[in-house]
N, CA, C and O atoms as a GROMACS GRO file, in nm:
protein
  252
    1UNK      N    1   0.057  -0.160  -0.010
    1UNK     CA    2  -0.042  -0.048   0.005
    1UNK      C    3   0.057   0.140   0.044
    1UNK      O    4   0.105   0.176   0.151
    2UNK      N    5   0.051   0.253  -0.158
    2UNK     CA    6   0.167   0.374  -0.118
    2UNK      C    7   0.062   0.455   0.040
    2UNK      O    8  -0.055   0.463   0.077
    3UNK      N    9   0.196   0.497   0.086
    3UNK     CA   10   0.176   0.614   0.145
    3UNK      C   11   0.218   0.707   0.136
    3UNK      O   12   0.330   0.689   0.088
    4UNK      N   13   0.189   0.889   0.167
    4UNK     CA   14   0.254   0.949   0.095
    4UNK      C   15   0.391   0.964   0.232
    4UNK      O   16   0.370   0.970   0.354
    5UNK      N   17   0.537   0.966   0.156
    5UNK     CA   18   0.641   0.988   0.244
    5UNK      C   19   0.713   0.862   0.258
    5UNK      O   20   0.792   0.818   0.342
    6UNK      N   21   0.645   0.806   0.119
    6UNK     CA   22   0.761   0.702   0.058
    6UNK      C   23   0.801   0.727  -0.026
    6UNK      O   24   0.760   0.806  -0.110
    7UNK      N   25   0.943   0.633  -0.025
    7UNK     CA   26   1.082   0.758  -0.099
    7UNK      C   27   1.026   0.651  -0.230
    7UNK      O   28   0.935   0.582  -0.184
    8UNK      N   29   1.048   0.622  -0.355
    8UNK     CA   30   1.025   0.610  -0.483
    8UNK      C   31   1.170   0.606  -0.532
    8UNK      O   32   1.268   0.645  -0.468
    9UNK      N   33   1.172   0.547  -0.672
    9UNK     CA   34   1.268   0.546  -0.773
    9UNK      C   35   1.218   0.627  -0.930
    9UNK      O   36   1.147   0.533  -0.964
   10UNK      N   37   1.208   0.695  -1.010
   10UNK     CA   38   1.150   0.689  -1.094
   10UNK      C   39   1.182   0.580  -1.177
   10UNK      O   40   1.282   0.509  -1.165
   11UNK      N   41   1.054   0.564  -1.298
   11UNK     CA   42   1.098   0.481  -1.401
   11UNK      C   43   1.094   0.530  -1.542
   11UNK      O   44   1.189   0.522  -1.619
   12UNK      N   45   0.949   0.594  -1.577
   12UNK     CA   46   0.945   0.702  -1.618
   12UNK      C   47   0.881   0.832  -1.578
   12UNK      O   48   0.821   0.844  -1.472
   13UNK      N   49   0.897   0.955  -1.685
   13UNK     CA   50   0.865   1.024  -1.782
   13UNK      C   51   1.070   0.946  -1.820
   13UNK      O   52   1.149   0.932  -1.726
   14UNK      N   53   1.096   0.923  -1.917
   14UNK     CA   54   1.246   0.890  -1.955
   14UNK      C   55   1.323   1.002  -1.896
   14UNK      O   56   1.424   0.941  -1.862
   15UNK      N   57   1.344   1.134  -1.859
   15UNK     CA   58   1.379   1.279  -1.833
   15UNK      C   59   1.449   1.223  -1.716
   15UNK      O   60   1.568   1.194  -1.703
   16UNK      N   61   1.351   1.213  -1.637
   16UNK     CA   62   1.370   1.171  -1.458
   16UNK      C   63   1.439   1.069  -1.462
   16UNK      O   64   1.550   1.099  -1.419
   17UNK      N   65   1.431   0.916  -1.502
   17UNK     CA   66   1.464   0.730  -1.471
   17UNK      C   67   1.514   0.739  -1.423
   17UNK      O   68   1.624   0.758  -1.475
   18UNK      N   69   1.514   0.741  -1.301
   18UNK     CA   70   1.644   0.687  -1.224
   18UNK      C   71   1.674   0.774  -1.044
   18UNK      O   72   1.731   0.737  -0.941
   19UNK      N   73   1.599   0.904  -1.090
   19UNK     CA   74   1.575   0.962  -0.965
   19UNK      C   75   1.509   0.941  -0.842
   19UNK      O   76   1.443   0.843  -0.879
   20UNK      N   77   1.466   0.960  -0.691
   20UNK     CA   78   1.464   0.898  -0.596
   20UNK      C   79   1.392   1.066  -0.565
   20UNK      O   80   1.429   1.182  -0.554
   21UNK      N   81   1.276   0.990  -0.563
   21UNK     CA   82   1.179   1.124  -0.486
   21UNK      C   83   1.111   1.082  -0.417
   21UNK      O   84   1.135   0.966  -0.384
   22UNK      N   85   0.979   1.155  -0.348
   22UNK     CA   86   0.874   1.091  -0.226
   22UNK      C   87   0.784   1.122  -0.276
   22UNK      O   88   0.796   1.222  -0.345
   23UNK      N   89   0.663   1.064  -0.270
   23UNK     CA   90   0.546   1.039  -0.300
   23UNK      C   91   0.467   1.171  -0.188
   23UNK      O   92   0.427   1.132  -0.078
   24UNK      N   93   0.456   1.270  -0.213
   24UNK     CA   94   0.328   1.379  -0.145
   24UNK      C   95   0.185   1.449  -0.180
   24UNK      O   96   0.137   1.561  -0.165
   25UNK      N   97   0.128   1.285  -0.251
   25UNK     CA   98   0.020   1.398  -0.223
   25UNK      C   99  -0.067   1.256  -0.365
   25UNK      O  100  -0.036   1.238  -0.483
   26UNK      N  101  -0.185   1.178  -0.273
   26UNK     CA  102  -0.225   1.074  -0.396
   26UNK      C  103  -0.336   1.154  -0.505
   26UNK      O  104  -0.442   1.193  -0.455
   27UNK      N  105  -0.309   1.180  -0.665
   27UNK     CA  106  -0.429   1.300  -0.705
   27UNK      C  107  -0.560   1.196  -0.731
   27UNK      O  108  -0.676   1.237  -0.724
   28UNK      N  109  -0.520   1.033  -0.769
   28UNK     CA  110  -0.697   0.913  -0.774
   28UNK      C  111  -0.636   0.829  -0.716
   28UNK      O  112  -0.534   0.842  -0.647
   29UNK      N  113  -0.723   0.693  -0.753
   29UNK     CA  114  -0.669   0.639  -0.696
   29UNK      C  115  -0.537   0.559  -0.811
   29UNK      O  116  -0.447   0.575  -0.729
   30UNK      N  117  -0.490   0.516  -0.887
   30UNK     CA  118  -0.387   0.495  -0.924
   30UNK      C  119  -0.234   0.649  -0.985
   30UNK      O  120  -0.155   0.617  -1.074
   31UNK      N  121  -0.225   0.793  -0.922
   31UNK     CA  122  -0.200   0.857  -0.991
   31UNK      C  123  -0.135   0.884  -0.873
   31UNK      O  124  -0.174   0.838  -0.766
   32UNK      N  125  -0.017   0.970  -0.886
   32UNK     CA  126   0.084   1.107  -0.707
   32UNK      C  127   0.127   1.124  -0.792
   32UNK      O  128   0.156   1.087  -0.906
   33UNK      N  129   0.132   1.259  -0.647
   33UNK     CA  130   0.197   1.341  -0.688
   33UNK      C  131   0.333   1.352  -0.645
   33UNK      O  132   0.335   1.302  -0.533
   34UNK      N  133   0.458   1.396  -0.677
   34UNK     CA  134   0.603   1.292  -0.681
   34UNK      C  135   0.747   1.417  -0.690
   34UNK      O  136   0.797   1.463  -0.792
   35UNK      N  137   0.789   1.450  -0.524
   35UNK     CA  138   0.916   1.535  -0.523
   35UNK      C  139   1.037   1.480  -0.568
   35UNK      O  140   1.082   1.376  -0.520
   36UNK      N  141   1.084   1.535  -0.644
   36UNK     CA  142   1.196   1.488  -0.623
   36UNK      C  143   1.313   1.616  -0.653
   36UNK      O  144   1.305   1.732  -0.695
   37UNK      N  145   1.384   1.557  -0.622
   37UNK     CA  146   1.516   1.665  -0.615
   37UNK      C  147   1.647   1.655  -0.730
   37UNK      O  148   1.759   1.635  -0.683
   38UNK      N  149   1.635   1.666  -0.864
   38UNK     CA  150   1.727   1.659  -0.886
   38UNK      C  151   1.869   1.747  -0.961
   38UNK      O  152   1.884   1.850  -1.026
   39UNK      N  153   1.972   1.616  -0.899
   39UNK     CA  154   2.112   1.652  -0.866
   39UNK      C  155   2.181   1.814  -0.979
   39UNK      O  156   2.168   1.832  -1.100
   40UNK      N  157   2.233   1.878  -0.901
   40UNK     CA  158   2.259   1.996  -1.037
   40UNK      C  159   2.354   2.118  -0.864
   40UNK      O  160   2.399   2.088  -0.754
   41UNK      N  161   2.342   2.211  -0.919
   41UNK     CA  162   2.391   2.315  -0.852
   41UNK      C  163   2.320   2.440  -0.906
   41UNK      O  164   2.330   2.476  -1.024
   42UNK      N  165   2.236   2.518  -0.796
   42UNK     CA  166   2.238   2.437  -0.686
   42UNK      C  167   2.102   2.320  -0.714
   42UNK      O  168   2.026   2.328  -0.811
   43UNK      N  169   2.094   2.215  -0.608
   43UNK     CA  170   1.994   2.082  -0.638
   43UNK      C  171   1.861   2.194  -0.690
   43UNK      O  172   1.856   2.316  -0.673
   44UNK      N  173   1.758   2.104  -0.759
   44UNK     CA  174   1.716   2.226  -0.804
   44UNK      C  175   1.514   2.050  -0.744
   44UNK      O  176   1.535   1.929  -0.745
   45UNK      N  177   1.401   2.100  -0.716
   45UNK     CA  178   1.351   2.018  -0.658
   45UNK      C  179   1.240   2.008  -0.849
   45UNK      O  180   1.273   2.082  -0.942
   46UNK      N  181   1.184   1.960  -0.855
   46UNK     CA  182   1.062   1.922  -0.896
   46UNK      C  183   0.916   1.869  -0.877
   46UNK      O  184   0.912   1.772  -0.953
   47UNK      N  185   0.798   1.879  -0.820
   47UNK     CA  186   0.702   1.758  -0.890
   47UNK      C  187   0.650   1.690  -0.998
   47UNK      O  188   0.572   1.738  -1.081
   48UNK      N  189   0.695   1.574  -0.994
   48UNK     CA  190   0.616   1.494  -1.138
   48UNK      C  191   0.410   1.437  -1.091
   48UNK      O  192   0.362   1.468  -0.982
   49UNK      N  193   0.334   1.363  -1.191
   49UNK     CA  194   0.219   1.348  -1.161
   49UNK      C  195   0.273   1.210  -1.254
   49UNK      O  196   0.330   1.213  -1.363
   50UNK      N  197   0.236   1.096  -1.178
   50UNK     CA  198   0.284   0.981  -1.192
   50UNK      C  199   0.221   0.858  -1.208
   50UNK      O  200   0.212   0.786  -1.109
   51UNK      N  201   0.189   0.833  -1.284
   51UNK     CA  202   0.142   0.658  -1.246
   51UNK      C  203   0.134   0.632  -1.163
   51UNK      O  204   0.157   0.713  -1.074
   52UNK      N  205   0.087   0.475  -1.123
   52UNK     CA  206   0.150   0.361  -1.000
   52UNK      C  207   0.302   0.340  -1.089
   52UNK      O  208   0.420   0.351  -1.058
   53UNK      N  209   0.236   0.306  -1.204
   53UNK     CA  210   0.372   0.197  -1.260
   53UNK      C  211   0.485   0.273  -1.321
   53UNK      O  212   0.589   0.222  -1.364
   54UNK      N  213   0.453   0.403  -1.320
   54UNK     CA  214   0.569   0.540  -1.333
   54UNK      C  215   0.736   0.530  -1.252
   54UNK      O  216   0.841   0.578  -1.294
   55UNK      N  217   0.710   0.441  -1.109
   55UNK     CA  218   0.789   0.449  -1.029
   55UNK      C  219   0.777   0.318  -0.952
   55UNK      O  220   0.700   0.223  -0.969
   56UNK      N  221   0.898   0.341  -0.840
   56UNK     CA  222   0.856   0.217  -0.770
   56UNK      C  223   0.912   0.254  -0.596
   56UNK      O  224   0.953   0.364  -0.561
   57UNK      N  225   0.903   0.164  -0.530
   57UNK     CA  226   0.934   0.144  -0.426
   57UNK      C  227   1.075   0.141  -0.356
   57UNK      O  228   1.133   0.033  -0.370
   58UNK      N  229   1.144   0.238  -0.283
   58UNK     CA  230   1.248   0.230  -0.241
   58UNK      C  231   1.255   0.237  -0.099
   58UNK      O  232   1.365   0.198  -0.058
   59UNK      N  233   1.161   0.280   0.008
   59UNK     CA  234   1.202   0.260   0.090
   59UNK      C  235   1.041   0.284   0.194
   59UNK      O  236   0.951   0.354   0.148
   60UNK      N  237   1.028   0.212   0.340
   60UNK     CA  238   0.900   0.209   0.342
   60UNK      C  239   0.845   0.279   0.387
   60UNK      O  240   0.727   0.294   0.356
   61UNK      N  241   0.910   0.363   0.489
   61UNK     CA  242   0.898   0.452   0.631
   61UNK      C  243   0.894   0.561   0.600
   61UNK      O  244   0.974   0.619   0.526
   62UNK      N  245   0.795   0.608   0.656
   62UNK     CA  246   0.769   0.813   0.632
   62UNK      C  247   0.867   0.831   0.622
   62UNK      O  248   0.948   0.739   0.630
   63UNK      N  249   0.914   0.991   0.595
   63UNK     CA  250   0.956   1.024   0.553
   63UNK      C  251   0.966   1.203   0.686
   63UNK      O  252   1.035   1.300   0.655
   0.00000   0.00000   0.00000
């Protein structure tokens, strides 16, 4: 079961593949907002709207 705060690794879209983010809000039964930090200087954060099939859970603890 997915919950706000879980750490996830993005699988799609391709431009964000492999980045780690955190679930911040459920938009619909199968869609989530994910906060992702882009490694740059200074680091940038983006919010992605992703289907559950577009990411995988890598940590089940809450932040």
